[in-house]
PDB file of C-alpha atoms in Angstrom:
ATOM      1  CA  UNK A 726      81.865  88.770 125.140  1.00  0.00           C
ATOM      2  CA  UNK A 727      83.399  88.969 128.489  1.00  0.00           C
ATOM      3  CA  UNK A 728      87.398  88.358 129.012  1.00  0.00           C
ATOM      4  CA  UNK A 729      86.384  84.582 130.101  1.00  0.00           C
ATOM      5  CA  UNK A 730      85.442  84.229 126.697  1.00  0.00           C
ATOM      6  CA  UNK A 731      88.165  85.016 125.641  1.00  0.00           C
ATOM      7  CA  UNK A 732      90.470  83.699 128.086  1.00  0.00           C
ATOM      8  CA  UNK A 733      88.678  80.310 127.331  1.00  0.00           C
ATOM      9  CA  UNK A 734      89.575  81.012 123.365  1.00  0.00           C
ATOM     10  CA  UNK A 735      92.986  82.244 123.769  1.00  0.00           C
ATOM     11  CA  UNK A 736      94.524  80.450 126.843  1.00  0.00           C
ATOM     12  CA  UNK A 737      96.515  77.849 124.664  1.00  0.00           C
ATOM     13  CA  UNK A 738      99.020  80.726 123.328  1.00  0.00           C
ATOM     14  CA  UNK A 739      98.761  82.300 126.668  1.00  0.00           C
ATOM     15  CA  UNK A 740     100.761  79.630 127.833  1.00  0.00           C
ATOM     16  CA  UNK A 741     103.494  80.071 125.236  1.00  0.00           C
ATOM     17  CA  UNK A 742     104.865  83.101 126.490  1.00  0.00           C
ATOM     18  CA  UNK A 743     105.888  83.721 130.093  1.00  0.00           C
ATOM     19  CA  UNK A 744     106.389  87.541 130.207  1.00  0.00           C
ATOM     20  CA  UNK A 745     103.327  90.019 129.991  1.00  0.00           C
ATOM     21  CA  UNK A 746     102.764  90.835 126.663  1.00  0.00           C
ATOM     22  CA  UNK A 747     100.165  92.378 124.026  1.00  0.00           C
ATOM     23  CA  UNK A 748      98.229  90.173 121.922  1.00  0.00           C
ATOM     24  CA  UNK A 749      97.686  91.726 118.212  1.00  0.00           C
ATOM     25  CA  UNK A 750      94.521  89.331 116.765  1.00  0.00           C
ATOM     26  CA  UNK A 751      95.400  90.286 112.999  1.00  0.00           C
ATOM     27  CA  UNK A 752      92.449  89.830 110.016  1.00  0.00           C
ATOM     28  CA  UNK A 753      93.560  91.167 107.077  1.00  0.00           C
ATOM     29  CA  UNK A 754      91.447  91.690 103.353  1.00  0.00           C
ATOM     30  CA  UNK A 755      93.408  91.338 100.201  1.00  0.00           C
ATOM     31  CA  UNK A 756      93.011  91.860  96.461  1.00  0.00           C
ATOM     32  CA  UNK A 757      93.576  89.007  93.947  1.00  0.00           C
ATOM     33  CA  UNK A 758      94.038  89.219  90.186  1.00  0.00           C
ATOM     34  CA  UNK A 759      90.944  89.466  88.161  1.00  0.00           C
ATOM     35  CA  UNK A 760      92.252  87.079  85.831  1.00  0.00           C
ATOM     36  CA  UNK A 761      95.932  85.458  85.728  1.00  0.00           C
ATOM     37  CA  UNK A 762      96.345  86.218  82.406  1.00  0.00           C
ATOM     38  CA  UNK A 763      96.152  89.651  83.149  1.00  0.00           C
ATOM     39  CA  UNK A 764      98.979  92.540  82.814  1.00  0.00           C
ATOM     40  CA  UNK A 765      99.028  92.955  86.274  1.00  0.00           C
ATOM     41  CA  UNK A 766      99.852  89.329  87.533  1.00  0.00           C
ATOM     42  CA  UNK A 767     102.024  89.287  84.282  1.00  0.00           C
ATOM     43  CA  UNK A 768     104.167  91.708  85.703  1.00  0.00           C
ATOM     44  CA  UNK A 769     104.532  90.084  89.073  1.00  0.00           C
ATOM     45  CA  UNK A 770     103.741  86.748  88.856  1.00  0.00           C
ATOM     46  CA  UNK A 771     103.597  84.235  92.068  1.00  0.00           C
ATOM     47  CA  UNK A 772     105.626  87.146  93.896  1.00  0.00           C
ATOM     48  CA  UNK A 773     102.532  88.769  94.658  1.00  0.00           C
ATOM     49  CA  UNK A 774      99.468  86.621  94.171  1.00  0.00           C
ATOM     50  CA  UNK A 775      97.709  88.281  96.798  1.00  0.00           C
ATOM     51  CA  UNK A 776      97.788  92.400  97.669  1.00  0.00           C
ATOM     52  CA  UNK A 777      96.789  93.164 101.186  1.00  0.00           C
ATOM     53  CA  UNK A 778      94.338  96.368 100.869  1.00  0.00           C
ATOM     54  CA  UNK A 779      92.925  96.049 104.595  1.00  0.00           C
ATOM     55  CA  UNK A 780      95.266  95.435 108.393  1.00  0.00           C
ATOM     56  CA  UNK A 781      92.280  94.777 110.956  1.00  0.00           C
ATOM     57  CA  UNK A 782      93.700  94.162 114.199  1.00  0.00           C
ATOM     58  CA  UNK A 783      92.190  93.905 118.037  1.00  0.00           C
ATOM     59  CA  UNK A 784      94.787  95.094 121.066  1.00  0.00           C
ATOM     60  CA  UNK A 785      94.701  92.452 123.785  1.00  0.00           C
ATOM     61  CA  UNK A 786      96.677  93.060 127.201  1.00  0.00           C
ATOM     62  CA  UNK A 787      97.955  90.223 129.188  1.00  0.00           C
ATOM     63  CA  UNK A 788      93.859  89.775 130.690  1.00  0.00           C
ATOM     64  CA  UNK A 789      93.172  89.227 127.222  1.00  0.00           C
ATOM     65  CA  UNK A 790      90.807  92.185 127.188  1.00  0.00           C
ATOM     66  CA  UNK A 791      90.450  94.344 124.093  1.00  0.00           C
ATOM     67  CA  UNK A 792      92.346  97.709 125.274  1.00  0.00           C
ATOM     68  CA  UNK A 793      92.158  98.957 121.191  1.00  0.00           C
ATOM     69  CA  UNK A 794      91.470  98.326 117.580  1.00  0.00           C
ATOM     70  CA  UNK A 795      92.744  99.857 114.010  1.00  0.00           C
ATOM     71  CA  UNK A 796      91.474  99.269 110.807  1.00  0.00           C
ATOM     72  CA  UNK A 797      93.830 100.375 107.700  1.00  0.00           C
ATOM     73  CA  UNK A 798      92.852 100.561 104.370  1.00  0.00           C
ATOM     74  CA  UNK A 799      95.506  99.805 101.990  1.00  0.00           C
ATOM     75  CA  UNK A 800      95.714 101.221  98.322  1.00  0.00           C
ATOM     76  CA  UNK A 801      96.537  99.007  95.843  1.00  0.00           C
ATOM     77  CA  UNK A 802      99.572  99.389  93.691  1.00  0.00           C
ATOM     78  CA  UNK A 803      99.073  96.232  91.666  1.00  0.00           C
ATOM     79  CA  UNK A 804      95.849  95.139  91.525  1.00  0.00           C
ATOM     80  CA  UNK A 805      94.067  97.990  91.232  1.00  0.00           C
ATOM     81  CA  UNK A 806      90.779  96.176  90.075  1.00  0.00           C
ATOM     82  CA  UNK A 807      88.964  94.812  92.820  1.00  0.00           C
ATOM     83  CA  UNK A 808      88.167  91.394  92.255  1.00  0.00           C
ATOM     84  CA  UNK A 809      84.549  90.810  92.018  1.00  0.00           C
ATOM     85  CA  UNK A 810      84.372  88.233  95.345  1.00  0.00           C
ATOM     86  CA  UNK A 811      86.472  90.615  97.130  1.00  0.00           C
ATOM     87  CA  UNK A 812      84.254  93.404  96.796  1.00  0.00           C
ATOM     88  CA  UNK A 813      81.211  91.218  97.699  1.00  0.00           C
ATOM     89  CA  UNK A 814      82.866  89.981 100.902  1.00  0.00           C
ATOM     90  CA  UNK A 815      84.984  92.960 102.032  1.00  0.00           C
ATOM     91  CA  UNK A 816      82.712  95.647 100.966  1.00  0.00           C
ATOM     92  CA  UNK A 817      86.127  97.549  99.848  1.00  0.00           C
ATOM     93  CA  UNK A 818      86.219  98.817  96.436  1.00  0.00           C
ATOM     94  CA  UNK A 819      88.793 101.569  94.579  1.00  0.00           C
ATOM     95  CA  UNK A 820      86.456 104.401  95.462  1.00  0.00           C
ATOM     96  CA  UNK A 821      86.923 103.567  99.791  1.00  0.00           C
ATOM     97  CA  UNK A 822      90.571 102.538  98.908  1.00  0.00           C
ATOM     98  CA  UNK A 823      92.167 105.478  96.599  1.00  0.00           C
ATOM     99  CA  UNK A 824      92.800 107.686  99.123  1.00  0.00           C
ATOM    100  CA  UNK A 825      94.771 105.155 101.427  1.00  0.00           C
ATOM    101  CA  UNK A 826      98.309 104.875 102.301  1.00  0.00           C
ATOM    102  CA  UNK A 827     100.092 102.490  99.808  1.00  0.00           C
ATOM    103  CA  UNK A 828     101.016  99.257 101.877  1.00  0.00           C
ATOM    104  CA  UNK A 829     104.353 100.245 102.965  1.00  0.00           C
ATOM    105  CA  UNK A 830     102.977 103.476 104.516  1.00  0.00           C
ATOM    106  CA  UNK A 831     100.014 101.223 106.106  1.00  0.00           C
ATOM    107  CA  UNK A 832     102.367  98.650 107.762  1.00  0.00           C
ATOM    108  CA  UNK A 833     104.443 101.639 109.450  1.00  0.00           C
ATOM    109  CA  UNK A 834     101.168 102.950 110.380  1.00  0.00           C
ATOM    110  CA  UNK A 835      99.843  99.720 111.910  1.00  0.00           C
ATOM    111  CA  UNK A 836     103.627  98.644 112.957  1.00  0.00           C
ATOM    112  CA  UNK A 837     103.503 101.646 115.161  1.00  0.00           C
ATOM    113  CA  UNK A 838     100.181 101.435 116.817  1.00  0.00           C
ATOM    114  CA  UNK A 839     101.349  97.344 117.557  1.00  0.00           C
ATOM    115  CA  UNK A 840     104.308  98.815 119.558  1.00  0.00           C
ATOM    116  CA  UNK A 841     106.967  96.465 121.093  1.00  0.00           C
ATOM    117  CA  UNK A 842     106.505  93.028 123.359  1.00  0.00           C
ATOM    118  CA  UNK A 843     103.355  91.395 120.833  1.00  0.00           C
ATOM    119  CA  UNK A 844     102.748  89.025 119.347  1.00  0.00           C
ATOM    120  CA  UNK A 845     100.141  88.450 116.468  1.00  0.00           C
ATOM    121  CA  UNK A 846      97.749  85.844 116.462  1.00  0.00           C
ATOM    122  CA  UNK A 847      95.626  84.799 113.744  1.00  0.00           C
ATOM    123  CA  UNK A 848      92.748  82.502 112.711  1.00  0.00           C
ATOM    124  CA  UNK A 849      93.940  80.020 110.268  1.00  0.00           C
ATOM    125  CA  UNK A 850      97.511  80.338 108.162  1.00  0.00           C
ATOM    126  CA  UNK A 851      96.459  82.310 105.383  1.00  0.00           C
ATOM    127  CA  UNK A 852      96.844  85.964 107.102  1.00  0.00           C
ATOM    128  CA  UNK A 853     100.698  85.266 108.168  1.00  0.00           C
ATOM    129  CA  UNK A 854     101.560  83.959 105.003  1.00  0.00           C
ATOM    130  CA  UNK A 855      99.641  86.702 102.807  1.00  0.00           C
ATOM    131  CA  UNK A 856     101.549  89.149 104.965  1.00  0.00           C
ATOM    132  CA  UNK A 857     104.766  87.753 104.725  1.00  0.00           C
ATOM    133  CA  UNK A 858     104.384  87.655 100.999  1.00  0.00           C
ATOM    134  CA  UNK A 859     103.549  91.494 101.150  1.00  0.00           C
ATOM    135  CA  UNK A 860     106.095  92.113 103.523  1.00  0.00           C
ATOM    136  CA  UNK A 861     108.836  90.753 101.271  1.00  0.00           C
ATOM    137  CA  UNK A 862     107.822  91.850  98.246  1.00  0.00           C
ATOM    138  CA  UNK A 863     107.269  95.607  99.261  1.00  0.00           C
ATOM    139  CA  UNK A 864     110.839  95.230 101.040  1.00  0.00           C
ATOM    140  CA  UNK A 865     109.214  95.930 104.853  1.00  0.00           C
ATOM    141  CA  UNK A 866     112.369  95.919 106.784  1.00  0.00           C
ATOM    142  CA  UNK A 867     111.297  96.271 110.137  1.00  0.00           C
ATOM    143  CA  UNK A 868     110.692  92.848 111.841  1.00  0.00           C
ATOM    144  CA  UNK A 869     107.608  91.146 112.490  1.00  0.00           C
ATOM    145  CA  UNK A 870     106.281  89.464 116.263  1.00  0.00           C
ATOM    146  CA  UNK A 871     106.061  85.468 116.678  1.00  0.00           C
ATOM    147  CA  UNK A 872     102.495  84.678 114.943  1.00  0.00           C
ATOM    148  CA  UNK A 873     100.746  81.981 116.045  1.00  0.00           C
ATOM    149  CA  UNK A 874      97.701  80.138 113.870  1.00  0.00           C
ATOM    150  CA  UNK A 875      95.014  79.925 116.809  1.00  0.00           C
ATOM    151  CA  UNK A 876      92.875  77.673 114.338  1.00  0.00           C
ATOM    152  CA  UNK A 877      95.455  75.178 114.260  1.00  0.00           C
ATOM    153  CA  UNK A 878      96.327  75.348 118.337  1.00  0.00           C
ATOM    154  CA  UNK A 879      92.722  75.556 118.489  1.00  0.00           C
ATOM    155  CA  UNK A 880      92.240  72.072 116.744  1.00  0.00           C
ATOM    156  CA  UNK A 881      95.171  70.440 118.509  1.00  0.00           C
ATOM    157  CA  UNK A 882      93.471  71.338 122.243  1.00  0.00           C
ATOM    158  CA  UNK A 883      90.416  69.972 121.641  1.00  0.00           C
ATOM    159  CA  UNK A 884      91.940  67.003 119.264  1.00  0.00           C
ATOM    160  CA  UNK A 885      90.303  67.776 116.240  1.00  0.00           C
ATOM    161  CA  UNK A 886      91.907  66.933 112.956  1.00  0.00           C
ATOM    162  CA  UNK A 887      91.088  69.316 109.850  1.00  0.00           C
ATOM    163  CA  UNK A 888      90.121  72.917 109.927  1.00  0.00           C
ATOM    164  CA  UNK A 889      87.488  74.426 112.033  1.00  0.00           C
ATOM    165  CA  UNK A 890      85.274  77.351 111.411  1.00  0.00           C
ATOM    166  CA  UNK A 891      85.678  80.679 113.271  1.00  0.00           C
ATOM    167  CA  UNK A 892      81.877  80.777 113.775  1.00  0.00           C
ATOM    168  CA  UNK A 893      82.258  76.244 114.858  1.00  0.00           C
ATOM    169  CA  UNK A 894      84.871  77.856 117.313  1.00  0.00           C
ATOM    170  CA  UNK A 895      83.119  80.355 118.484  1.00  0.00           C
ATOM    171  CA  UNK A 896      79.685  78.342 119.665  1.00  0.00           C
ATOM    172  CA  UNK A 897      81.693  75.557 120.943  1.00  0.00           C
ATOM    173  CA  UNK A 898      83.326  78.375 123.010  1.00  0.00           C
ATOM    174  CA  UNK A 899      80.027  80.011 123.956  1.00  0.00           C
ATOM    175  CA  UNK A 900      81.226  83.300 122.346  1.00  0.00           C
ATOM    176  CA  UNK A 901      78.502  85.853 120.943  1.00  0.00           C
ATOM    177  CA  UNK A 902      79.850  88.237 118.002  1.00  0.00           C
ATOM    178  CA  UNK A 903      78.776  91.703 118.793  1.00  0.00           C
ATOM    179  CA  UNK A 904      76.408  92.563 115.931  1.00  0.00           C
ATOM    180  CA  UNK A 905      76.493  95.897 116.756  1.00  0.00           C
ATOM    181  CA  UNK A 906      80.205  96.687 116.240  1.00  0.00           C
ATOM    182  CA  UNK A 907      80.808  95.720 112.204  1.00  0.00           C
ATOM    183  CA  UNK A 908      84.666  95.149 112.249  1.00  0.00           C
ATOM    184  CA  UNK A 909      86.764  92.379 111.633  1.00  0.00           C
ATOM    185  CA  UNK A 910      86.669  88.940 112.879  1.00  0.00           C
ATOM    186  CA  UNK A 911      90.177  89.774 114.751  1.00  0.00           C
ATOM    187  CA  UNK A 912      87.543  91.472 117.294  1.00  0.00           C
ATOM    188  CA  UNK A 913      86.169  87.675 118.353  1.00  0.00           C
TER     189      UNK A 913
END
């Protein structure tokens, strides 16, 4: 899609922020406990019900073209079984993920290709708050951007009530994923 796509999709936070700034669209995969009776959520309980093992971010300048992307596989420290449904969806399993930085060393890696004056913008409130759990409980000290939930800014510009699919979004934008670059959905 052309930056008027994307102008059209993200010119509601535009207007939040007066000074020319870097967009960071964040998707991020997580692990989940194969079971919650399991050792592993035993030993850490609602602290860490999810474990990120994937930062996918798109780089938007203040056009709100794409000037760069990362992908960073995280390795799992706690839930080292991949959930089933995870697997499935992600395509991420122990073999892809065992050589990866453990989350701390992902989140400096990613934290330092973000770079200062962002902001991170996501689709739907799940990603900020699965990253704020990870974030405390791996004891990330440095500090994260504003985030904004573009599904829910989304919903109050055109007046809808309840949640609204990426893909809904994306039509009702005219938007066309690029089937030929596989990467996250940060990337529409």
């Amino acid at each position: 899609p052309g930056s008027g796509s994307r102008a059209s999709a993200l010119h509601i936070i535009y207007s939040l922020e007066s000074l020319p700034m870097q967009f960071i669209v964040l998707d991020l995969e997580w692990n989940q406990p194969v079971s919650y009776q399991s050792s592993a959520y035993r030993k850490v309980g609602d602290s860490l019900l999810f474990e990120v093992i994937q930062i996918g971010a798109a780089k938007l300048n203040e056009r709100l073209e794409i000037v760069d992307t990362i992908s960073v596989p995280i390795c799992p420290t706690h839930y080292m079984t991949i959930h089933p449904r995870v697997k499935r969806m992600t395509g991420l399993n122990m073999d892809v993920l065992a050589d990866a930085p453990n989350f701390l060393e992902g989140m400096e890696q990613f934290h330092q290709w973000c770079g200062e004056d962002c902001v991170f913008v996501t689709w739907g409130c799940d990603d900020v708050s699965v990253l704020q759990q990870n974030v405390d409980f791996f004891r990330f000290e440095k500090p994260l951007p504003k985030m904004y939930d573009l599904q829910r800014l989304y919903a109050q510009a055109m007046k809808l009530s309840g949640q609204t699919a990426l893909k809904t979004a994306m039509e009702a934008l005219e938007i066309q994923p690029e089937e030929d670059r596989a990467f996250h959905k940060a990337e529409h």
